[in-house]
Short mmCIF file of C-alpha atoms in Angstrom, two decimals:
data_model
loop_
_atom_site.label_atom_id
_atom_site.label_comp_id
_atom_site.label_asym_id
_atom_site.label_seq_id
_atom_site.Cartn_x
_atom_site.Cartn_y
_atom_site.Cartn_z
CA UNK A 1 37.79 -69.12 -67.62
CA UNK A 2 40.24 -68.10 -70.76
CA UNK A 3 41.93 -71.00 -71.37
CA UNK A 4 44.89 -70.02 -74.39
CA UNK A 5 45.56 -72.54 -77.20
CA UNK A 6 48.79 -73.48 -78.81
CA UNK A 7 47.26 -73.91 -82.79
CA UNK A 8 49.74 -76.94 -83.15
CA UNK A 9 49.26 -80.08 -84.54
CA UNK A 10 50.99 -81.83 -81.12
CA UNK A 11 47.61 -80.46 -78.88
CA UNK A 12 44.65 -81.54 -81.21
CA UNK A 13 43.59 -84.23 -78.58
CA UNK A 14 43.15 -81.92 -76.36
CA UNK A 15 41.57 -79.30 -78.53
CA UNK A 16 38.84 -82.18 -79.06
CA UNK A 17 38.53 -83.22 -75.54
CA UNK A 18 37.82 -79.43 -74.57
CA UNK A 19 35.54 -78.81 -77.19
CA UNK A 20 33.46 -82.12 -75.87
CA UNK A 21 33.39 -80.43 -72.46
CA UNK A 22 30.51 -79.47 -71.14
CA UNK A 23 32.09 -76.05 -70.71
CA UNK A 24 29.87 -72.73 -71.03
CA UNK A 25 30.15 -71.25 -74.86
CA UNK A 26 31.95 -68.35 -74.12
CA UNK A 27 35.23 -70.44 -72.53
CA UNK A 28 35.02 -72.56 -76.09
CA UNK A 29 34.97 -69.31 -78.20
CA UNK A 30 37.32 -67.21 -76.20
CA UNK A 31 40.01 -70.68 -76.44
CA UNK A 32 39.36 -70.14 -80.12
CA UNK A 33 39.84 -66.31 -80.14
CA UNK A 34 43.27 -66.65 -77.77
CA UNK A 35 44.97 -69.06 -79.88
CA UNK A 36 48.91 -68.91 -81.28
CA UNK A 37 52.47 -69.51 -81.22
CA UNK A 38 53.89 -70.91 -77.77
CA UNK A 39 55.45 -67.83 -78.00
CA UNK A 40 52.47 -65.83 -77.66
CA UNK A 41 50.63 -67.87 -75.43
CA UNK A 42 53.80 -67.06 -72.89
CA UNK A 43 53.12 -63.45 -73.14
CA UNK A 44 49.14 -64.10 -73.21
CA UNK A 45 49.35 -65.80 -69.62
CA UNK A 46 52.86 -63.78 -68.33
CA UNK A 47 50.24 -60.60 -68.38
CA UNK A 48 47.54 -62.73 -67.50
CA UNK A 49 45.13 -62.11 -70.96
CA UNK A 50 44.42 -65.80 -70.47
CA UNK A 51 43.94 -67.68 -67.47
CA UNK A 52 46.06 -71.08 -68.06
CA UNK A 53 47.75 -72.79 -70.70
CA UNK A 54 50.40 -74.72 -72.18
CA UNK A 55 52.94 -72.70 -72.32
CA UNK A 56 57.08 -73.36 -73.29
CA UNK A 57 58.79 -75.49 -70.48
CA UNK A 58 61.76 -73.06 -69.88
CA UNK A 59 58.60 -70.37 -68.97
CA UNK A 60 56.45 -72.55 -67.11
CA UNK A 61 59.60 -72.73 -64.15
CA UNK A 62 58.55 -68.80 -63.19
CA UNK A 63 57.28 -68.48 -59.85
CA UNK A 64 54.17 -66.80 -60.67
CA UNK A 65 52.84 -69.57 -61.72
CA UNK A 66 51.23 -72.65 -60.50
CA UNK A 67 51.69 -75.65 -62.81
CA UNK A 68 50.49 -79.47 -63.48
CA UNK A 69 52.61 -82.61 -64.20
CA UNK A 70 50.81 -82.16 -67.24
CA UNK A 71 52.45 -81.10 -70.86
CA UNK A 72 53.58 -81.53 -74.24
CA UNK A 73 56.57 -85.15 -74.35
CA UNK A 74 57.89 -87.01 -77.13
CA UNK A 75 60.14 -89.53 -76.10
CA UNK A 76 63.14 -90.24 -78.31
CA UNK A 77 61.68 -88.35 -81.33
CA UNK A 78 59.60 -85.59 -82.23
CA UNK A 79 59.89 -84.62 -86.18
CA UNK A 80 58.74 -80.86 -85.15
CA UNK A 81 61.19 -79.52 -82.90
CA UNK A 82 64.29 -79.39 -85.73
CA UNK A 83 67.55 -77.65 -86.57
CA UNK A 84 68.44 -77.56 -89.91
CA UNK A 85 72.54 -78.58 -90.68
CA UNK A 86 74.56 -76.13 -92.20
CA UNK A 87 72.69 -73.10 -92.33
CA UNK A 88 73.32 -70.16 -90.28
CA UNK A 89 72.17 -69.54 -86.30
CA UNK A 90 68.62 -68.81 -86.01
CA UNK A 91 65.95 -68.90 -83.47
CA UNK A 92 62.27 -69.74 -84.59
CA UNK A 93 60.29 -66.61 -82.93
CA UNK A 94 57.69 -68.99 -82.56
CA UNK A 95 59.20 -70.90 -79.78
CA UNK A 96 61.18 -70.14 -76.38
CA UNK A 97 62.12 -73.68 -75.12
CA UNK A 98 63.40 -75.13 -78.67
CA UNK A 99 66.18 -71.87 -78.92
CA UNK A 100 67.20 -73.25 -75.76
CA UNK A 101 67.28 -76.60 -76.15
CA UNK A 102 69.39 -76.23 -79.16
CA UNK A 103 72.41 -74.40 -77.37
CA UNK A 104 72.31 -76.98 -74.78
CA UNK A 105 72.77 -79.65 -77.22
CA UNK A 106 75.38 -77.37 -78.95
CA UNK A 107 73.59 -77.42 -82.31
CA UNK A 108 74.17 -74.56 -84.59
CA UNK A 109 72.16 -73.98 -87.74
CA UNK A 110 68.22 -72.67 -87.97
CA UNK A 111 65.59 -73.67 -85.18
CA UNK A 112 61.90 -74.63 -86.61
CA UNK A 113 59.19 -76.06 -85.03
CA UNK A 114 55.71 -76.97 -85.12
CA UNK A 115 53.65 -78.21 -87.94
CA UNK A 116 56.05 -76.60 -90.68
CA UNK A 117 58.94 -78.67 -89.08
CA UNK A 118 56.97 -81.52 -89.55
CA UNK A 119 56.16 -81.12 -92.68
CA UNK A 120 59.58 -79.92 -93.97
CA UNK A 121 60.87 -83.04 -91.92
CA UNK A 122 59.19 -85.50 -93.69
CA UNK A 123 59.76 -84.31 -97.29
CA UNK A 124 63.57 -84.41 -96.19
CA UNK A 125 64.58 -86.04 -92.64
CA UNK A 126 68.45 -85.89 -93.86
CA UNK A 127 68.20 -82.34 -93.96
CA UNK A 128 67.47 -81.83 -89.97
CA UNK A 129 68.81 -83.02 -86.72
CA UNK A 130 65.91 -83.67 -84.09
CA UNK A 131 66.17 -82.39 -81.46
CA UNK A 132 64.34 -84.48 -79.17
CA UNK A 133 66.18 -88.05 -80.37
CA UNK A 134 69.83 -86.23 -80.14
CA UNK A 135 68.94 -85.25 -76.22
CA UNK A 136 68.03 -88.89 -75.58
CA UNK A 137 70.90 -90.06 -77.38
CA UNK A 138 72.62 -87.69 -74.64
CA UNK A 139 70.76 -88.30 -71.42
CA UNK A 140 68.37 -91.18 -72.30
CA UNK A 141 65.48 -89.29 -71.21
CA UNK A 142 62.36 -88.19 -72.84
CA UNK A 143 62.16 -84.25 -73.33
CA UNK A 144 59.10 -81.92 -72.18
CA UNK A 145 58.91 -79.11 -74.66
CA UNK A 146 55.67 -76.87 -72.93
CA UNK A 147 53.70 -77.22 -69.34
CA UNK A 148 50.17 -76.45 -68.12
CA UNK A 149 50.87 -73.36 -66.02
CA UNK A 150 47.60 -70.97 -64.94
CA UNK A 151 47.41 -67.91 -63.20
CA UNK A 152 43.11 -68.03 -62.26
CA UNK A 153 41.30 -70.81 -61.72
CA UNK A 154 43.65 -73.25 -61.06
CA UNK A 155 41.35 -75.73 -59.23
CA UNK A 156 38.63 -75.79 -62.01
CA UNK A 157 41.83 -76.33 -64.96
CA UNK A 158 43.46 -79.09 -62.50
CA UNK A 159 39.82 -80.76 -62.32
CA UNK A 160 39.72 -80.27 -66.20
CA UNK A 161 43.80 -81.20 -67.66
CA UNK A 162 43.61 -84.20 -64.44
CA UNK A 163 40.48 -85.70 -66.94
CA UNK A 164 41.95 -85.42 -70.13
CA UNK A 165 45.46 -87.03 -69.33
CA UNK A 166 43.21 -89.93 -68.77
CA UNK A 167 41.11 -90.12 -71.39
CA UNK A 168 41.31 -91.85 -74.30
CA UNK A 169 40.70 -89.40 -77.45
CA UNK A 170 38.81 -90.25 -80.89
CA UNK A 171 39.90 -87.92 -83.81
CA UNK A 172 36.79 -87.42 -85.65
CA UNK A 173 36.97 -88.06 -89.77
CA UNK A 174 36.13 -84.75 -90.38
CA UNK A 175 38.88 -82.70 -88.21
CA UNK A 176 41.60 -85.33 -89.75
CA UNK A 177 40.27 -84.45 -93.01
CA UNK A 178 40.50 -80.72 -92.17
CA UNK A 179 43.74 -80.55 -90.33
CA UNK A 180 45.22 -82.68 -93.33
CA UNK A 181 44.04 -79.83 -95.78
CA UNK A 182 44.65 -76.83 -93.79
CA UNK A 183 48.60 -77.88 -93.25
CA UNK A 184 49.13 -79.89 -95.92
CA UNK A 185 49.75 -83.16 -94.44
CA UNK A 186 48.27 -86.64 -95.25
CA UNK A 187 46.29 -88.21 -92.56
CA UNK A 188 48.79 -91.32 -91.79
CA UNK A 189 51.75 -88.58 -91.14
CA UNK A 190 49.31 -86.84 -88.63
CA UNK A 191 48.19 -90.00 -87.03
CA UNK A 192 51.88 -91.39 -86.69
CA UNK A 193 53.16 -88.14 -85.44
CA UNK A 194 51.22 -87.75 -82.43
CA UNK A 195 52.03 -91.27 -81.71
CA UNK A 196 55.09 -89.66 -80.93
CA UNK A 197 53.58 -87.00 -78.24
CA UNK A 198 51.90 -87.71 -74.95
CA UNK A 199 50.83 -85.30 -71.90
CA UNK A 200 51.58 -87.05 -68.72
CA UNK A 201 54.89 -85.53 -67.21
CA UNK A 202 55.89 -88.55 -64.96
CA UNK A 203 59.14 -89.54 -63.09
CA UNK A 204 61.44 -89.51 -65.97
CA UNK A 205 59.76 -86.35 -67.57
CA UNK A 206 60.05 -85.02 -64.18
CA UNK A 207 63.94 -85.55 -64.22
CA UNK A 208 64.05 -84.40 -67.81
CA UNK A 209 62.86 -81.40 -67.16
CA UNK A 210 65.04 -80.49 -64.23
CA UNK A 211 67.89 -81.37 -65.89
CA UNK A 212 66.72 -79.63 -68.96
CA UNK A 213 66.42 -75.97 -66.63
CA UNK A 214 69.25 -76.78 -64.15
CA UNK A 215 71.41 -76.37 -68.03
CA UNK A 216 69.61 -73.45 -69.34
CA UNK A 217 70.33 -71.77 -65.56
CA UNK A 218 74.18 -72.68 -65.22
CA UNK A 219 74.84 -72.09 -69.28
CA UNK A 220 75.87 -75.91 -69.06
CA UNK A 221 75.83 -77.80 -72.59
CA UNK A 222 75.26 -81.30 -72.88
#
Protein backbone atom coordinates (compact mmCIF):
# COMPACT_ATOMS: atom_id res chain seq x y z
CA UNK A 1 0.00 0.00 0.00
CA UNK A 2 1.50 3.65 -1.14
CA UNK A 3 -0.82 5.83 0.08
CA UNK A 4 0.38 9.75 -1.38
CA UNK A 5 0.07 12.76 0.97
CA UNK A 6 -0.99 16.25 0.20
CA UNK A 7 1.76 18.20 2.83
CA UNK A 8 -1.14 20.76 3.57
CA UNK A 9 -2.22 22.13 6.57
CA UNK A 10 -6.19 21.18 5.55
CA UNK A 11 -5.15 17.05 5.88
CA UNK A 12 -3.19 17.01 9.28
CA UNK A 13 -6.13 15.00 10.92
CA UNK A 14 -5.71 12.61 8.78
CA UNK A 15 -1.96 12.56 8.66
CA UNK A 16 -2.40 11.78 12.56
CA UNK A 17 -5.07 9.26 12.26
CA UNK A 18 -2.79 7.28 9.68
CA UNK A 19 0.18 7.52 11.56
CA UNK A 20 -1.94 5.93 14.72
CA UNK A 21 -2.81 3.05 12.38
CA UNK A 22 -1.71 0.00 13.02
CA UNK A 23 -0.35 -0.02 9.48
CA UNK A 24 3.04 -1.97 8.61
CA UNK A 25 6.20 0.65 8.73
CA UNK A 26 6.94 0.67 5.32
CA UNK A 27 3.16 2.14 4.22
CA UNK A 28 3.95 5.03 7.09
CA UNK A 29 7.43 5.81 5.55
CA UNK A 30 6.63 5.46 1.93
CA UNK A 31 3.27 8.15 2.80
CA UNK A 32 6.12 10.26 4.11
CA UNK A 33 8.50 9.76 1.11
CA UNK A 34 5.37 10.38 -1.58
CA UNK A 35 4.27 13.54 -0.20
CA UNK A 36 3.50 17.11 -2.24
CA UNK A 37 1.52 19.55 -4.03
CA UNK A 38 -2.10 18.30 -5.12
CA UNK A 39 -0.56 18.82 -8.18
CA UNK A 40 1.87 16.18 -7.87
CA UNK A 41 -0.04 13.80 -6.07
CA UNK A 42 -2.39 13.88 -9.49
CA UNK A 43 0.49 12.82 -11.53
CA UNK A 44 1.81 10.40 -8.59
CA UNK A 45 -1.57 8.31 -8.78
CA UNK A 46 -2.50 9.26 -12.81
CA UNK A 47 0.80 6.88 -13.43
CA UNK A 48 0.01 4.93 -10.57
CA UNK A 49 3.54 5.71 -8.31
CA UNK A 50 1.07 5.69 -5.44
CA UNK A 51 -1.78 3.62 -4.86
CA UNK A 52 -4.64 6.18 -3.56
CA UNK A 53 -4.94 9.57 -2.48
CA UNK A 54 -6.50 12.80 -2.23
CA UNK A 55 -6.16 14.13 -5.17
CA UNK A 56 -7.82 17.70 -6.92
CA UNK A 57 -11.68 17.26 -7.45
CA UNK A 58 -11.68 18.26 -11.21
CA UNK A 59 -9.04 14.93 -11.47
CA UNK A 60 -10.69 12.65 -9.26
CA UNK A 61 -13.95 12.63 -12.10
CA UNK A 62 -11.43 10.40 -14.57
CA UNK A 63 -12.66 7.08 -15.18
CA UNK A 64 -9.69 5.25 -14.16
CA UNK A 65 -10.36 5.74 -11.02
CA UNK A 66 -12.46 4.48 -8.27
CA UNK A 67 -13.30 7.10 -5.64
CA UNK A 68 -14.95 7.63 -1.96
CA UNK A 69 -17.56 10.22 -0.80
CA UNK A 70 -14.66 11.13 1.05
CA UNK A 71 -12.48 14.59 0.56
CA UNK A 72 -11.24 17.86 1.34
CA UNK A 73 -14.90 20.70 2.10
CA UNK A 74 -15.06 23.97 3.56
CA UNK A 75 -18.35 25.26 3.59
CA UNK A 76 -18.80 28.98 3.02
CA UNK A 77 -15.08 29.79 3.64
CA UNK A 78 -11.80 28.47 3.28
CA UNK A 79 -8.90 31.30 3.80
CA UNK A 80 -6.48 28.97 1.49
CA UNK A 81 -7.99 28.67 -1.74
CA UNK A 82 -7.55 32.73 -2.76
CA UNK A 83 -7.29 35.10 -5.71
CA UNK A 84 -5.61 38.07 -5.16
CA UNK A 85 -7.61 41.55 -6.69
CA UNK A 86 -5.92 43.43 -9.14
CA UNK A 87 -3.00 41.64 -10.08
CA UNK A 88 -2.52 39.94 -13.26
CA UNK A 89 -3.99 36.17 -14.37
CA UNK A 90 -2.13 33.47 -12.80
CA UNK A 91 -2.55 29.90 -11.98
CA UNK A 92 -0.86 28.47 -8.74
CA UNK A 93 1.11 25.29 -10.30
CA UNK A 94 0.41 23.83 -7.14
CA UNK A 95 -3.19 23.23 -7.70
CA UNK A 96 -5.57 21.92 -10.64
CA UNK A 97 -9.11 22.41 -9.16
CA UNK A 98 -8.52 26.12 -7.69
CA UNK A 99 -7.38 27.42 -11.62
CA UNK A 100 -10.64 26.11 -12.37
CA UNK A 101 -12.70 27.17 -9.92
CA UNK A 102 -11.56 30.66 -10.42
CA UNK A 103 -12.71 30.95 -14.21
CA UNK A 104 -15.96 29.58 -13.22
CA UNK A 105 -16.49 32.23 -10.77
CA UNK A 106 -15.05 34.69 -13.39
CA UNK A 107 -12.30 35.94 -11.08
CA UNK A 108 -9.26 37.35 -12.66
CA UNK A 109 -6.11 38.17 -10.73
CA UNK A 110 -3.38 35.46 -9.15
CA UNK A 111 -4.59 31.94 -7.80
CA UNK A 112 -2.78 30.75 -4.35
CA UNK A 113 -3.52 28.14 -2.21
CA UNK A 114 -2.57 26.11 0.60
CA UNK A 115 -0.82 27.06 3.73
CA UNK A 116 0.86 30.27 2.07
CA UNK A 117 -2.74 31.46 1.19
CA UNK A 118 -3.52 31.13 4.58
CA UNK A 119 -1.03 32.76 5.89
CA UNK A 120 -0.93 35.68 3.38
CA UNK A 121 -4.82 35.74 4.08
CA UNK A 122 -4.69 36.44 7.47
CA UNK A 123 -1.98 39.15 7.54
CA UNK A 124 -4.36 40.89 4.88
CA UNK A 125 -8.01 39.35 4.16
CA UNK A 126 -8.86 42.74 2.10
CA UNK A 127 -6.30 41.88 -0.22
CA UNK A 128 -8.03 38.41 -1.52
CA UNK A 129 -11.36 37.20 -2.64
CA UNK A 130 -12.12 33.54 -1.31
CA UNK A 131 -12.94 31.54 -3.29
CA UNK A 132 -14.93 29.14 -1.49
CA UNK A 133 -17.42 31.99 0.32
CA UNK A 134 -17.91 33.83 -3.30
CA UNK A 135 -19.20 30.20 -4.80
CA UNK A 136 -21.65 29.94 -1.90
CA UNK A 137 -22.60 33.38 -2.21
CA UNK A 138 -23.39 32.02 -5.91
CA UNK A 139 -24.92 28.61 -5.45
CA UNK A 140 -25.30 28.30 -1.63
CA UNK A 141 -23.43 25.20 -1.57
CA UNK A 142 -20.36 24.08 0.15
CA UNK A 143 -17.32 23.44 -2.34
CA UNK A 144 -15.12 20.10 -2.50
CA UNK A 145 -11.66 21.15 -3.51
CA UNK A 146 -9.78 17.28 -3.70
CA UNK A 147 -11.32 13.46 -3.49
CA UNK A 148 -10.00 10.11 -2.28
CA UNK A 149 -9.48 8.37 -5.62
CA UNK A 150 -7.10 4.92 -5.68
CA UNK A 151 -6.00 2.88 -8.32
CA UNK A 152 -4.78 -0.60 -5.92
CA UNK A 153 -6.20 -1.58 -3.04
CA UNK A 154 -9.25 0.02 -2.99
CA UNK A 155 -11.02 -2.27 -0.46
CA UNK A 156 -8.22 -2.04 2.23
CA UNK A 157 -8.20 2.31 1.66
CA UNK A 158 -12.24 2.21 1.76
CA UNK A 159 -11.89 0.05 5.12
CA UNK A 160 -9.20 2.67 6.19
CA UNK A 161 -10.72 6.62 4.83
CA UNK A 162 -14.58 4.82 5.94
CA UNK A 163 -12.74 4.89 9.81
CA UNK A 164 -11.27 8.09 9.82
CA UNK A 165 -14.37 10.18 8.51
CA UNK A 166 -15.68 8.92 11.75
CA UNK A 167 -13.33 9.48 14.09
CA UNK A 168 -12.84 12.08 16.20
CA UNK A 169 -9.04 13.42 15.95
CA UNK A 170 -6.74 14.84 18.91
CA UNK A 171 -3.88 17.15 17.62
CA UNK A 172 -1.10 16.33 19.83
CA UNK A 173 0.86 19.55 21.60
CA UNK A 174 3.82 18.72 20.00
CA UNK A 175 2.71 18.51 16.10
CA UNK A 176 0.68 21.99 16.82
CA UNK A 177 3.81 23.27 18.15
CA UNK A 178 5.72 22.00 15.08
CA UNK A 179 3.32 22.77 12.32
CA UNK A 180 3.04 26.37 13.96
CA UNK A 181 6.94 26.74 13.53
CA UNK A 182 7.51 25.06 10.34
CA UNK A 183 4.76 27.49 8.46
CA UNK A 184 4.79 30.21 10.49
CA UNK A 185 1.43 30.26 11.90
CA UNK A 186 0.21 30.62 15.55
CA UNK A 187 -1.60 27.73 16.94
CA UNK A 188 -5.25 29.49 17.33
CA UNK A 189 -5.07 30.37 13.34
CA UNK A 190 -4.34 26.58 12.74
CA UNK A 191 -6.94 25.38 15.10
CA UNK A 192 -9.69 27.86 13.70
CA UNK A 193 -8.79 27.10 10.17
CA UNK A 194 -9.49 23.57 10.04
CA UNK A 195 -12.65 24.35 11.77
CA UNK A 196 -13.36 25.45 8.48
CA UNK A 197 -12.53 21.93 6.60
CA UNK A 198 -14.24 18.62 6.99
CA UNK A 199 -13.99 15.19 4.88
CA UNK A 200 -17.39 13.77 4.54
CA UNK A 201 -18.70 14.53 0.90
CA UNK A 202 -22.52 14.22 1.63
CA UNK A 203 -25.72 15.22 -0.32
CA UNK A 204 -24.97 18.81 -0.75
CA UNK A 205 -21.15 18.17 -1.39
CA UNK A 206 -22.41 15.63 -3.69
CA UNK A 207 -24.43 18.33 -5.70
CA UNK A 208 -21.55 20.74 -5.33
CA UNK A 209 -19.41 18.83 -6.95
CA UNK A 210 -21.49 17.96 -9.95
CA UNK A 211 -22.32 21.22 -10.50
CA UNK A 212 -18.81 22.29 -9.95
CA UNK A 213 -17.61 19.61 -13.16
CA UNK A 214 -20.86 19.86 -15.19
CA UNK A 215 -19.20 23.99 -15.46
CA UNK A 216 -15.67 23.11 -15.95
CA UNK A 217 -17.11 20.50 -18.90
CA UNK A 218 -19.59 22.98 -20.75
CA UNK A 219 -17.05 26.22 -20.16
CA UNK A 220 -20.20 27.57 -18.17
CA UNK A 221 -19.35 30.50 -15.58
CA UNK A 222 -21.28 31.10 -12.66
Amino acid sequence: MIFGKIDYLNLLPLHIYLKKMPLPTYVKKTTEYKKGVPAKLNKHLYYRRVDAAIISSIESRLKKYKTLNIGICANKKVKSVLVKKNTQNKDDTSSATSNALAKVLRQNGEVIIGDRALKLYLQNPNDYIDLCKLWHEKTNLPFVFARFSCVKNFSSYKKIMNQFVKSKIFIPQYILINYSNSRKLSQSDIKDYLRLIYYKIDTKEQLALKKFLFSVKNKKSL
